[in-house]
Structure formats: structure tokens, C-alpha cells
Amino acid sequence: KFIKNKIKQQRKSMSKVIGIEYNLKDANTGEQLDSNVGGAPLEFVSGKGQIIAGLESKLVEMAENESADVMVQPVDAYGEYNEEAMQTLPKEQFAGIELEEGMTLYGQGEQGETVQVTVKSFTDSDVTIDYNHPMAGKTLMFSVTVLSLRDATEEEIQTGVVGGMAAMGGCCGGGSHDHGAGGCCSSEQPQE
């Protein structure tokens, strides 16, 4: 019975839509890394891996309008910096790109996934790219306020999308089409 209640409690805390305002700094240097203060809140469905684990674990314990400073170690953020995650490629693979050191590029990985790389250096013949996340190895300090907190709908829990699939620009994941009287992706047949 204890385990069943613990699982229910865990599912409940992992089925929230949380909206936050945050300011992010490198905890070691104080460098400002990111912020949404004054902009739209960052909203996510808890338990879906949409934000870094070290921040989410604190946010699910917070109440609406609560503020906190949350320090997140690299292992609970973007991982440790991996010196071996570098690759040197022929410059012709970057034809048409005006290269700059430090610029971020997006490409396709071996399994078709999108990969983000940073240009570390380049010569007339070669380009060295870094596969580490730009914040890998950094201890992060979030100054965060929970602006909104509510239970996720069943659709939000299933899809991981705040507002459900309709928020993605249409029903059924996109496109505009008519379902008749049955509604969006309903199993009901339209009445004739």
C-alpha cells in the first residue's frame, strides 16, 4: 500500500504544467547565460524531461509565486565537458557558411537526429567542431520564480505539449482539415 501511494504521489508531482521566470548564470564566473525575465514564461510539463533534471527536481517541490536560487551541478545539467567530443572536418563540408569561431551550427547525426555543434577553430582547409553542449561542464545558478502551476490535462500528460496538440498549430499534430461534427481526431463519425 505504501508503494502504491508513493507512485500515485510521484505521478501527481510529475503531471504538472509549470510556468517559470528565470535568470541563469554560470555559478563559478557570474557570467549571465540566459534569462526570460520580462518575456513570456517558460512552460513545461513536469516528468517529461523537457528541462534539465537538476532544475526540475527543485521546481516540482515549489509552490506558485515561490522564488528560489537553484544551483545545478554539471551532472544534473548538460553533463561534464568531454575533451574527446571534437572532430576536424574538411572545410568544403561547410561550403556556403560564413564561419566564425564560437558560432553554433545544426546538422544531422548518424541516426537522423539533430545535433548542435560549436565551431572551435578553422583554417583554410579544416574546421574543428565541438559536440559538447555550450553549457557542458558548467555549474549553473538559476534564480527562478514559479509564475503558474496547475495539473496537466490528460492530453498534456500523453503528448508532453503544454496546451495539447492544438497548441502545435492544428489538431492531429498539424495541418488544417475538417473532421466534420466529430471534432478533432474524434472517433465519433460525423452526423449526416
Short mmCIF file of C-alpha atoms in Angstrom, two decimals:
data_model
loop_
_atom_site.label_atom_id
_atom_site.label_comp_id
_atom_site.label_asym_id
_atom_site.label_seq_id
_atom_site.Cartn_x
_atom_site.Cartn_y
_atom_site.Cartn_z
CA LYS A 1 0.00 0.00 0.00
CA PHE A 2 2.86 2.41 0.84
CA ILE A 3 4.50 1.82 -2.55
CA LYS A 4 1.19 2.32 -4.38
CA ASN A 5 0.64 5.67 -2.59
CA LYS A 6 4.24 6.72 -3.29
CA ILE A 7 3.77 6.01 -7.02
CA LYS A 8 0.48 7.97 -7.06
CA GLN A 9 2.20 10.87 -5.27
CA GLN A 10 5.12 10.76 -7.73
CA ARG A 11 2.78 10.68 -10.75
CA LYS A 12 0.89 13.65 -9.32
CA SER A 13 4.06 15.75 -8.96
CA MET A 14 5.12 14.66 -12.43
CA SER A 15 1.86 15.73 -14.06
CA LYS A 16 2.02 19.50 -13.60
CA VAL A 17 2.28 22.36 -16.05
CA ILE A 18 4.78 24.74 -14.51
CA GLY A 19 5.45 28.25 -15.82
CA ILE A 20 8.66 29.91 -14.66
CA GLU A 21 10.61 33.12 -14.95
CA TYR A 22 14.35 32.57 -14.63
CA ASN A 23 17.72 34.20 -14.72
CA LEU A 24 20.65 31.85 -15.43
CA LYS A 25 24.28 32.50 -14.53
CA ASP A 26 27.47 30.48 -14.52
CA ALA A 27 27.82 29.81 -10.78
CA ASN A 28 31.63 30.00 -10.96
CA THR A 29 32.14 33.13 -13.07
CA GLY A 30 28.86 35.01 -12.57
CA GLU A 31 28.50 35.30 -16.36
CA GLN A 32 24.89 35.83 -17.47
CA LEU A 33 23.98 32.84 -19.69
CA ASP A 34 20.24 33.18 -20.28
CA SER A 35 17.09 34.86 -18.99
CA ASN A 36 13.41 35.18 -19.80
CA VAL A 37 12.74 37.95 -17.26
CA GLY A 38 10.33 40.43 -18.82
CA GLY A 39 9.36 37.94 -21.52
CA ALA A 40 6.97 35.03 -21.76
CA PRO A 41 7.24 32.41 -19.02
CA LEU A 42 8.92 29.09 -19.83
CA GLU A 43 6.16 26.48 -19.54
CA PHE A 44 6.74 22.75 -19.42
CA VAL A 45 5.04 19.51 -18.38
CA SER A 46 6.88 18.03 -15.42
CA GLY A 47 8.21 14.50 -15.69
CA LYS A 48 8.78 14.66 -19.46
CA GLY A 49 12.49 15.55 -19.44
CA GLN A 50 11.80 18.93 -21.06
CA ILE A 51 14.16 20.85 -18.79
CA ILE A 52 17.35 19.82 -17.06
CA ALA A 53 16.84 17.34 -14.22
CA GLY A 54 18.64 19.38 -11.56
CA LEU A 55 16.26 22.32 -12.02
CA GLU A 56 13.08 20.29 -12.47
CA SER A 57 13.66 18.32 -9.24
CA LYS A 58 13.53 21.60 -7.28
CA LEU A 59 10.66 23.17 -9.26
CA VAL A 60 8.25 20.26 -8.62
CA GLU A 61 8.65 20.95 -4.88
CA MET A 62 7.87 24.67 -5.20
CA ALA A 63 4.53 26.48 -4.92
CA GLU A 64 3.07 29.11 -7.23
CA ASN A 65 4.69 32.57 -6.70
CA GLU A 66 7.60 30.97 -4.81
CA SER A 67 11.12 32.07 -5.72
CA ALA A 68 14.42 30.29 -5.16
CA ASP A 69 18.05 30.19 -6.19
CA VAL A 70 18.84 26.72 -7.53
CA MET A 71 22.42 25.59 -8.07
CA VAL A 72 22.71 22.75 -10.59
CA GLN A 73 25.91 20.72 -10.96
CA PRO A 74 27.03 19.70 -14.49
CA VAL A 75 26.00 16.06 -13.98
CA ASP A 76 22.38 17.22 -13.43
CA ALA A 77 22.51 19.78 -16.25
CA TYR A 78 24.35 19.38 -19.56
CA GLY A 79 26.99 16.91 -18.40
CA GLU A 80 30.72 17.21 -17.89
CA TYR A 81 32.81 18.67 -20.68
CA ASN A 82 34.20 15.85 -22.86
CA GLU A 83 37.55 16.73 -24.50
CA GLU A 84 37.07 13.84 -26.94
CA ALA A 85 33.83 15.26 -28.36
CA MET A 86 35.73 17.21 -31.02
CA GLN A 87 36.04 16.49 -34.71
CA THR A 88 38.07 18.05 -37.51
CA LEU A 89 36.40 18.02 -40.92
CA PRO A 90 37.36 19.28 -44.38
CA LYS A 91 36.30 22.90 -44.84
CA GLU A 92 34.46 22.05 -48.09
CA GLN A 93 31.77 20.36 -45.94
CA PHE A 94 30.89 23.86 -44.75
CA ALA A 95 30.56 25.43 -48.21
CA GLY A 96 28.29 28.46 -48.24
CA ILE A 97 28.63 29.06 -44.49
CA GLU A 98 30.45 32.17 -43.33
CA LEU A 99 32.34 30.55 -40.46
CA GLU A 100 33.09 32.31 -37.17
CA GLU A 101 34.77 30.85 -34.11
CA GLY A 102 32.18 30.14 -31.43
CA MET A 103 29.23 30.03 -33.83
CA THR A 104 26.59 27.33 -33.37
CA LEU A 105 25.68 25.07 -36.26
CA TYR A 106 23.00 22.39 -36.53
CA GLY A 107 23.44 19.21 -38.50
CA GLN A 108 22.19 15.68 -38.75
CA GLY A 109 23.60 12.84 -36.65
CA GLU A 110 24.15 9.23 -37.68
CA GLN A 111 20.61 8.21 -36.63
CA GLY A 112 18.99 11.22 -38.31
CA GLU A 113 18.72 13.24 -35.10
CA THR A 114 19.50 16.96 -35.00
CA VAL A 115 22.89 17.71 -33.48
CA GLN A 116 24.21 21.04 -32.29
CA VAL A 117 27.91 21.80 -32.69
CA THR A 118 30.13 24.78 -31.97
CA VAL A 119 32.88 25.91 -34.34
CA LYS A 120 36.04 25.85 -32.21
CA SER A 121 38.51 26.87 -34.92
CA PHE A 122 39.10 26.75 -38.66
CA THR A 123 41.85 27.12 -41.21
CA ASP A 124 41.82 27.36 -45.00
CA SER A 125 41.45 23.58 -45.18
CA ASP A 126 39.87 22.29 -41.93
CA VAL A 127 37.12 23.08 -39.42
CA THR A 128 37.23 21.81 -35.82
CA ILE A 129 33.80 21.38 -34.28
CA ASP A 130 32.79 20.64 -30.69
CA TYR A 131 29.82 18.34 -29.98
CA ASN A 132 29.61 19.33 -26.28
CA HIS A 133 26.60 21.41 -25.29
CA PRO A 134 27.72 25.05 -24.86
CA MET A 135 26.91 24.77 -21.14
CA ALA A 136 28.59 21.37 -20.60
CA GLY A 137 30.88 21.37 -17.58
CA LYS A 138 29.29 24.48 -16.09
CA THR A 139 27.75 24.72 -12.64
CA LEU A 140 24.54 26.66 -13.22
CA MET A 141 22.78 29.09 -10.88
CA PHE A 142 19.11 29.66 -11.63
CA SER A 143 17.21 32.47 -9.91
CA VAL A 144 13.70 31.23 -10.58
CA THR A 145 10.09 32.15 -9.74
CA VAL A 146 7.15 29.81 -10.32
CA LEU A 147 4.62 32.06 -12.06
CA SER A 148 2.00 29.41 -12.75
CA LEU A 149 1.31 25.89 -11.55
CA ARG A 150 -1.58 23.62 -12.47
CA ASP A 151 -2.42 19.99 -13.06
CA ALA A 152 -1.67 18.88 -16.61
CA THR A 153 -4.56 17.68 -18.73
CA GLU A 154 -4.57 14.06 -19.84
CA GLU A 155 -3.59 15.19 -23.36
CA GLU A 156 -0.67 17.25 -21.99
CA ILE A 157 0.49 14.23 -19.96
CA GLN A 158 0.33 11.98 -23.04
CA THR A 159 1.88 14.40 -25.54
CA GLY A 160 4.17 16.47 -23.33
CA VAL A 161 2.86 19.58 -25.11
CA VAL A 162 1.54 22.45 -22.97
CA GLY A 163 -1.94 23.19 -24.31
CA GLY A 164 -2.07 19.85 -26.11
CA MET A 165 -1.58 19.21 -29.82
CA ALA A 166 -3.90 22.09 -30.77
CA ALA A 167 -1.18 24.40 -29.42
CA MET A 168 1.18 22.98 -32.04
CA GLY A 169 -0.76 24.63 -34.86
CA GLY A 170 -3.63 22.31 -35.51
CA CYS A 171 -5.20 19.08 -34.46
CA CYS A 172 -3.61 15.70 -35.06
CA GLY A 173 -0.23 17.36 -34.90
CA GLY A 174 -0.74 19.98 -37.59
CA GLY A 175 -2.46 20.86 -40.79
CA SER A 176 -5.86 22.34 -41.23
CA HIS A 177 -8.57 19.94 -42.24
CA ASP A 178 -12.21 19.30 -41.48
CA HIS A 179 -13.31 16.50 -39.17
CA GLY A 180 -17.00 17.24 -39.55
CA ALA A 181 -19.19 17.04 -36.46
CA GLY A 182 -16.89 14.55 -34.74
CA GLY A 183 -14.34 17.16 -33.72
CA CYS A 184 -10.58 16.98 -33.83
CA CYS A 185 -9.37 13.41 -34.20
CA SER A 186 -12.53 12.13 -32.59
CA SER A 187 -13.56 8.53 -33.07
CA GLU A 188 -17.16 9.70 -33.49
CA GLN A 189 -18.46 9.62 -37.02
CA PRO A 190 -19.92 12.86 -38.37
CA GLN A 191 -23.73 13.02 -38.28
CA GLU A 192 -25.34 13.19 -41.73
#
